[in-house]
């Protein structure tokens, strides 16, 4: 039995839990138009960013986050709290509802753009290089969402929410290409469609397993690195959006849950 602790409640569509280099826990509030920092004494602090921030990642002295309201990838300086836009288009085209993001070991930023959630249109995954180039690496996906790299740093996982599956493929960080693509796993056994549960955020745990927030089902579903189902972690709400592991181990698995507006800590 996993022990679940509510770290914060009353959040407005929380997403993107992430630990910065100082050990502080952050998450985004999509409907709250900002970032939230949680302290070990239970205090919370909000930084207003505007827009609709969702997926987030910490790198260096910044919290990087997707903003579907401003159609941009933005970042906040952890020390000064200054916010700037890093990417807002690919060529002449604005970004298309950016949702989640992940850095590889070479410093390339991978990010998903699923498109308008109310429209039936394909989405894509793109990469932003340290030299400032932006390229699409995968397209024609039905709401691409969570991203993760396996510990080999060569296997890129992409969650396809509306098809209830996770793709895997070889990520060539030098040529910026995603190759030898196949389905790693179907996360739920159900007919495909927009109105049933699907994978949202994805994280690889310290045990090497793959932890998937199944939005609409109230669980974190765990798979082995080769896609074999391991277990479910049941949650108090139905709509987990993402998860992250505390590097110190103290908070275990941290989950953002949007139905109840909570930030959760789960002992494993």
mmCIF file of N, CA and C in Angstrom, residues 41-125:
data_model
loop_
_atom_site.group_PDB
_atom_site.id
_atom_site.type_symbol
_atom_site.label_atom_id
_atom_site.label_comp_id
_atom_site.label_asym_id
_atom_site.label_seq_id
_atom_site.Cartn_x
_atom_site.Cartn_y
_atom_site.Cartn_z
ATOM 1 N N UNK A 41 8.165 23.247 4.614
ATOM 2 C CA UNK A 41 7.336 23.630 5.763
ATOM 3 C C UNK A 41 5.862 23.761 5.394
ATOM 4 N N UNK A 42 5.537 23.433 4.124
ATOM 5 C CA UNK A 42 4.155 23.486 3.660
ATOM 6 C C UNK A 42 3.757 24.804 3.037
ATOM 7 N N UNK A 43 4.644 25.790 3.091
ATOM 8 C CA UNK A 43 4.333 27.096 2.492
ATOM 9 C C UNK A 43 4.401 27.007 0.965
ATOM 10 N N UNK A 44 3.569 27.800 0.313
ATOM 11 C CA UNK A 44 3.585 27.873 -1.149
ATOM 12 C C UNK A 44 3.747 29.323 -1.578
ATOM 13 N N UNK A 45 4.386 29.478 -2.728
ATOM 14 C CA UNK A 45 4.603 30.817 -3.280
ATOM 15 C C UNK A 45 4.290 30.768 -4.765
ATOM 16 N N UNK A 46 3.545 31.738 -5.240
ATOM 17 C CA UNK A 46 3.149 31.757 -6.644
ATOM 18 C C UNK A 46 3.887 32.858 -7.404
ATOM 19 N N UNK A 47 4.317 32.509 -8.620
ATOM 20 C CA UNK A 47 4.952 33.460 -9.525
ATOM 21 C C UNK A 47 4.051 33.604 -10.744
ATOM 22 N N UNK A 48 3.531 34.783 -10.969
ATOM 23 C CA UNK A 48 2.620 35.008 -12.094
ATOM 24 C C UNK A 48 3.419 35.089 -13.391
ATOM 25 N N UNK A 49 3.026 34.282 -14.372
ATOM 26 C CA UNK A 49 3.701 34.294 -15.668
ATOM 27 C C UNK A 49 2.782 34.712 -16.800
ATOM 28 N N UNK A 50 1.462 34.655 -16.565
ATOM 29 C CA UNK A 50 0.511 34.848 -17.651
ATOM 30 C C UNK A 50 0.437 33.594 -18.499
ATOM 31 N N UNK A 51 -0.444 33.601 -19.480
ATOM 32 C CA UNK A 51 -0.584 32.463 -20.375
ATOM 33 C C UNK A 51 -1.210 31.258 -19.707
ATOM 34 N N UNK A 52 -0.890 30.060 -20.237
ATOM 35 C CA UNK A 52 -1.382 28.796 -19.702
ATOM 36 C C UNK A 52 -0.212 27.811 -19.608
ATOM 37 N N UNK A 53 0.617 27.941 -18.569
ATOM 38 C CA UNK A 53 1.779 27.057 -18.446
ATOM 39 C C UNK A 53 1.357 25.619 -18.151
ATOM 40 N N UNK A 54 2.097 24.655 -18.743
ATOM 41 C CA UNK A 54 1.760 23.240 -18.519
ATOM 42 C C UNK A 54 3.024 22.458 -18.153
ATOM 43 N N UNK A 55 3.570 21.667 -19.080
ATOM 44 C CA UNK A 55 4.751 20.876 -18.767
ATOM 45 C C UNK A 55 5.932 21.758 -18.397
ATOM 46 N N UNK A 56 6.782 21.270 -17.474
ATOM 47 C CA UNK A 56 7.941 22.051 -17.023
ATOM 48 C C UNK A 56 9.128 21.138 -16.794
ATOM 49 N N UNK A 57 10.320 21.730 -16.871
ATOM 50 C CA UNK A 57 11.553 21.005 -16.603
ATOM 51 C C UNK A 57 12.579 22.000 -16.057
ATOM 52 N N UNK A 58 13.427 21.544 -15.156
ATOM 53 C CA UNK A 58 14.478 22.409 -14.606
ATOM 54 C C UNK A 58 15.791 22.101 -15.302
ATOM 55 N N UNK A 59 16.500 23.145 -15.685
ATOM 56 C CA UNK A 59 17.831 22.984 -16.264
ATOM 57 C C UNK A 59 18.649 24.219 -15.941
ATOM 58 N N UNK A 60 19.821 23.999 -15.349
ATOM 59 C CA UNK A 60 20.652 25.127 -14.960
ATOM 60 C C UNK A 60 19.934 25.990 -13.941
ATOM 61 N N UNK A 61 19.926 27.278 -14.174
ATOM 62 C CA UNK A 61 19.289 28.221 -13.251
ATOM 63 C C UNK A 61 17.880 28.608 -13.667
ATOM 64 N N UNK A 62 17.251 27.754 -14.497
ATOM 65 C CA UNK A 62 15.939 28.099 -15.039
ATOM 66 C C UNK A 62 14.921 26.976 -14.847
ATOM 67 N N UNK A 63 13.651 27.387 -14.751
ATOM 68 C CA UNK A 63 12.523 26.491 -14.946
ATOM 69 C C UNK A 63 11.997 26.782 -16.350
ATOM 70 N N UNK A 64 12.091 25.800 -17.228
ATOM 71 C CA UNK A 64 11.568 25.920 -18.589
ATOM 72 C C UNK A 64 10.144 25.363 -18.595
ATOM 73 N N UNK A 65 9.232 26.003 -19.324
ATOM 74 C CA UNK A 65 7.863 25.496 -19.345
ATOM 75 C C UNK A 65 7.171 25.798 -20.675
ATOM 76 N N UNK A 66 6.236 24.909 -21.019
ATOM 77 C CA UNK A 66 5.386 25.118 -22.187
ATOM 78 C C UNK A 66 4.262 26.075 -21.804
ATOM 79 N N UNK A 67 3.835 26.886 -22.739
ATOM 80 C CA UNK A 67 2.747 27.839 -22.504
ATOM 81 C C UNK A 67 1.813 27.810 -23.714
ATOM 82 N N UNK A 68 0.698 27.082 -23.581
ATOM 83 C CA UNK A 68 -0.248 26.972 -24.702
ATOM 84 C C UNK A 68 -1.063 28.244 -24.864
ATOM 85 N N UNK A 69 -1.115 29.074 -23.824
ATOM 86 C CA UNK A 69 -1.831 30.341 -23.945
ATOM 87 C C UNK A 69 -1.086 31.341 -24.799
ATOM 88 N N UNK A 70 0.241 31.344 -24.680
ATOM 89 C CA UNK A 70 1.068 32.259 -25.475
ATOM 90 C C UNK A 70 1.744 31.553 -26.644
ATOM 91 N N UNK A 71 1.426 30.260 -26.850
ATOM 92 C CA UNK A 71 1.990 29.466 -27.947
ATOM 93 C C UNK A 71 3.509 29.586 -27.962
ATOM 94 N N UNK A 72 4.124 29.253 -26.823
ATOM 95 C CA UNK A 72 5.559 29.483 -26.689
ATOM 96 C C UNK A 72 6.181 28.521 -25.689
ATOM 97 N N UNK A 73 7.499 28.359 -25.817
ATOM 98 C CA UNK A 73 8.316 27.762 -24.770
ATOM 99 C C UNK A 73 8.965 28.931 -24.034
ATOM 100 N N UNK A 74 8.785 28.980 -22.718
ATOM 101 C CA UNK A 74 9.289 30.094 -21.935
ATOM 102 C C UNK A 74 10.161 29.558 -20.802
ATOM 103 N N UNK A 75 10.851 30.444 -20.123
ATOM 104 C CA UNK A 75 11.634 30.015 -18.970
ATOM 105 C C UNK A 75 11.676 31.118 -17.923
ATOM 106 N N UNK A 76 11.782 30.680 -16.664
ATOM 107 C CA UNK A 76 11.869 31.613 -15.547
ATOM 108 C C UNK A 76 13.211 31.429 -14.842
ATOM 109 N N UNK A 77 13.919 32.519 -14.617
ATOM 110 C CA UNK A 77 15.163 32.472 -13.841
ATOM 111 C C UNK A 77 14.820 32.197 -12.384
ATOM 112 N N UNK A 78 15.379 31.136 -11.819
ATOM 113 C CA UNK A 78 15.016 30.727 -10.465
ATOM 114 C C UNK A 78 15.359 31.797 -9.435
ATOM 115 N N UNK A 79 16.472 32.477 -9.602
ATOM 116 C CA UNK A 79 16.898 33.473 -8.623
ATOM 117 C C UNK A 79 16.103 34.775 -8.720
ATOM 118 N N UNK A 80 15.954 35.298 -9.930
ATOM 119 C CA UNK A 80 15.326 36.617 -10.092
ATOM 120 C C UNK A 80 13.835 36.554 -10.374
ATOM 121 N N UNK A 81 13.342 35.368 -10.798
ATOM 122 C CA UNK A 81 11.936 35.150 -11.190
ATOM 123 C C UNK A 81 11.580 35.884 -12.486
ATOM 124 N N UNK A 82 12.575 36.366 -13.217
ATOM 125 C CA UNK A 82 12.318 36.992 -14.523
ATOM 126 C C UNK A 82 11.921 35.917 -15.525
ATOM 127 N N UNK A 83 10.904 36.208 -16.338
ATOM 128 C CA UNK A 83 10.374 35.259 -17.315
ATOM 129 C C UNK A 83 10.639 35.778 -18.717
ATOM 130 N N UNK A 84 11.080 34.890 -19.599
ATOM 131 C CA UNK A 84 11.322 35.272 -20.984
ATOM 132 C C UNK A 84 10.826 34.186 -21.915
ATOM 133 N N UNK A 85 10.488 34.579 -23.151
ATOM 134 C CA UNK A 85 10.097 33.629 -24.195
ATOM 135 C C UNK A 85 11.339 33.186 -24.949
ATOM 136 N N UNK A 86 11.488 31.861 -25.112
ATOM 137 C CA UNK A 86 12.639 31.306 -25.816
ATOM 138 C C UNK A 86 12.285 30.935 -27.251
ATOM 139 N N UNK A 87 11.145 30.268 -27.442
ATOM 140 C CA UNK A 87 10.694 29.831 -28.771
ATOM 141 C C UNK A 87 9.211 30.139 -28.901
ATOM 142 N N UNK A 88 8.815 30.711 -30.020
ATOM 143 C CA UNK A 88 7.380 30.888 -30.253
ATOM 144 C C UNK A 88 6.969 30.523 -31.686
ATOM 145 N N UNK A 89 7.912 29.994 -32.469
ATOM 146 C CA UNK A 89 7.560 29.577 -33.823
ATOM 147 C C UNK A 89 8.595 28.610 -34.374
ATOM 148 N N UNK A 90 8.177 27.892 -35.389
ATOM 149 C CA UNK A 90 9.076 27.056 -36.176
ATOM 150 C C UNK A 90 9.047 27.619 -37.587
ATOM 151 N N UNK A 91 10.136 28.238 -38.003
ATOM 152 C CA UNK A 91 10.116 28.977 -39.260
ATOM 153 C C UNK A 91 9.176 30.151 -39.131
ATOM 154 N N UNK A 92 8.201 30.222 -40.046
ATOM 155 C CA UNK A 92 7.222 31.312 -40.006
ATOM 156 C C UNK A 92 5.969 30.937 -39.236
ATOM 157 N N UNK A 93 5.875 29.670 -38.778
ATOM 158 C CA UNK A 93 4.636 29.185 -38.163
ATOM 159 C C UNK A 93 4.704 29.254 -36.638
ATOM 160 N N UNK A 94 3.674 29.819 -36.004
ATOM 161 C CA UNK A 94 3.628 29.822 -34.533
ATOM 162 C C UNK A 94 3.584 28.393 -33.994
ATOM 163 N N UNK A 95 4.086 28.184 -32.775
ATOM 164 C CA UNK A 95 3.949 26.883 -32.137
ATOM 165 C C UNK A 95 2.469 26.562 -31.957
ATOM 166 N N UNK A 96 2.179 25.242 -31.886
ATOM 167 C CA UNK A 96 0.785 24.800 -31.909
ATOM 168 C C UNK A 96 0.411 24.126 -30.594
ATOM 169 N N UNK A 97 0.086 24.947 -29.599
ATOM 170 C CA UNK A 97 -0.349 24.478 -28.284
ATOM 171 C C UNK A 97 0.723 23.607 -27.614
ATOM 172 N N UNK A 98 1.933 24.134 -27.382
ATOM 173 C CA UNK A 98 2.971 23.323 -26.725
ATOM 174 C C UNK A 98 2.504 22.806 -25.372
ATOM 175 N N UNK A 99 2.883 21.540 -25.074
ATOM 176 C CA UNK A 99 2.309 20.862 -23.915
ATOM 177 C C UNK A 99 3.337 20.337 -22.924
ATOM 178 N N UNK A 100 4.358 19.596 -23.407
ATOM 179 C CA UNK A 100 5.328 19.006 -22.494
ATOM 180 C C UNK A 100 6.713 19.073 -23.133
ATOM 181 N N UNK A 101 7.760 18.890 -22.304
ATOM 182 C CA UNK A 101 9.125 19.079 -22.804
ATOM 183 C C UNK A 101 10.127 18.265 -22.003
ATOM 184 N N UNK A 102 11.308 18.042 -22.616
ATOM 185 C CA UNK A 102 12.329 17.200 -21.994
ATOM 186 C C UNK A 102 13.677 17.508 -22.639
ATOM 187 N N UNK A 103 14.728 17.622 -21.831
ATOM 188 C CA UNK A 103 16.077 17.828 -22.346
ATOM 189 C C UNK A 103 16.799 16.490 -22.499
ATOM 190 N N UNK A 104 17.581 16.349 -23.588
ATOM 191 C CA UNK A 104 18.465 15.201 -23.688
ATOM 192 C C UNK A 104 19.834 15.564 -23.115
ATOM 193 N N UNK A 105 20.771 14.618 -23.115
ATOM 194 C CA UNK A 105 22.076 14.853 -22.498
ATOM 195 C C UNK A 105 22.905 15.906 -23.236
ATOM 196 N N UNK A 106 22.617 16.090 -24.532
ATOM 197 C CA UNK A 106 23.369 17.066 -25.326
ATOM 198 C C UNK A 106 22.807 18.474 -25.223
ATOM 199 N N UNK A 107 21.740 18.639 -24.438
ATOM 200 C CA UNK A 107 21.149 19.958 -24.270
ATOM 201 C C UNK A 107 20.094 20.298 -25.290
ATOM 202 N N UNK A 108 19.686 19.321 -26.119
ATOM 203 C CA UNK A 108 18.571 19.551 -27.036
ATOM 204 C C UNK A 108 17.257 19.510 -26.250
ATOM 205 N N UNK A 109 16.380 20.450 -26.528
ATOM 206 C CA UNK A 109 15.088 20.505 -25.852
ATOM 207 C C UNK A 109 14.025 19.912 -26.769
ATOM 208 N N UNK A 110 13.449 18.788 -26.368
ATOM 209 C CA UNK A 110 12.357 18.145 -27.105
ATOM 210 C C UNK A 110 11.042 18.638 -26.520
ATOM 211 N N UNK A 111 10.076 18.961 -27.384
ATOM 212 C CA UNK A 111 8.785 19.420 -26.872
ATOM 213 C C UNK A 111 7.641 18.972 -27.784
ATOM 214 N N UNK A 112 6.487 18.719 -27.162
ATOM 215 C CA UNK A 112 5.311 18.257 -27.900
ATOM 216 C C UNK A 112 4.346 19.411 -28.140
ATOM 217 N N UNK A 113 3.738 19.396 -29.319
ATOM 218 C CA UNK A 113 2.710 20.376 -29.690
ATOM 219 C C UNK A 113 1.504 19.599 -30.210
ATOM 220 N N UNK A 114 0.557 19.259 -29.332
ATOM 221 C CA UNK A 114 -0.572 18.418 -29.753
ATOM 222 C C UNK A 114 -1.641 19.137 -30.550
ATOM 223 N N UNK A 115 -1.642 20.466 -30.547
ATOM 224 C CA UNK A 115 -2.714 21.207 -31.204
ATOM 225 C C UNK A 115 -3.854 21.503 -30.249
ATOM 226 N N UNK A 116 -4.855 22.171 -30.747
ATOM 227 C CA UNK A 116 -6.024 22.560 -29.969
ATOM 228 C C UNK A 116 -6.744 21.313 -29.456
ATOM 229 N N UNK A 117 -6.907 21.164 -28.123
ATOM 230 C CA UNK A 117 -7.578 19.971 -27.603
ATOM 231 C C UNK A 117 -9.036 19.849 -28.027
ATOM 232 N N UNK A 118 -9.634 20.949 -28.476
ATOM 233 C CA UNK A 118 -11.030 20.914 -28.911
ATOM 234 C C UNK A 118 -11.161 20.602 -30.400
ATOM 235 N N UNK A 119 -10.052 20.545 -31.114
ATOM 236 C CA UNK A 119 -10.082 20.320 -32.558
ATOM 237 C C UNK A 119 -9.510 18.950 -32.885
ATOM 238 N N UNK A 120 -10.010 18.345 -33.941
ATOM 239 C CA UNK A 120 -9.523 17.047 -34.389
ATOM 240 C C UNK A 120 -8.445 17.283 -35.439
ATOM 241 N N UNK A 121 -7.223 17.483 -34.964
ATOM 242 C CA UNK A 121 -6.119 17.806 -35.864
ATOM 243 C C UNK A 121 -4.851 17.133 -35.368
ATOM 244 N N UNK A 122 -3.934 16.769 -36.265
ATOM 245 C CA UNK A 122 -2.711 16.093 -35.833
ATOM 246 C C UNK A 122 -1.741 17.046 -35.147
ATOM 247 N N UNK A 123 -0.902 16.485 -34.293
ATOM 248 C CA UNK A 123 0.117 17.267 -33.606
ATOM 249 C C UNK A 123 1.498 16.794 -33.981
ATOM 250 N N UNK A 124 2.515 17.402 -33.363
ATOM 251 C CA UNK A 124 3.891 17.063 -33.689
ATOM 252 C C UNK A 124 4.786 17.188 -32.455
ATOM 253 N N UNK A 125 5.993 16.651 -32.583
ATOM 254 C CA UNK A 125 7.045 16.824 -31.584
ATOM 255 C C UNK A 125 8.218 17.495 -32.281
#
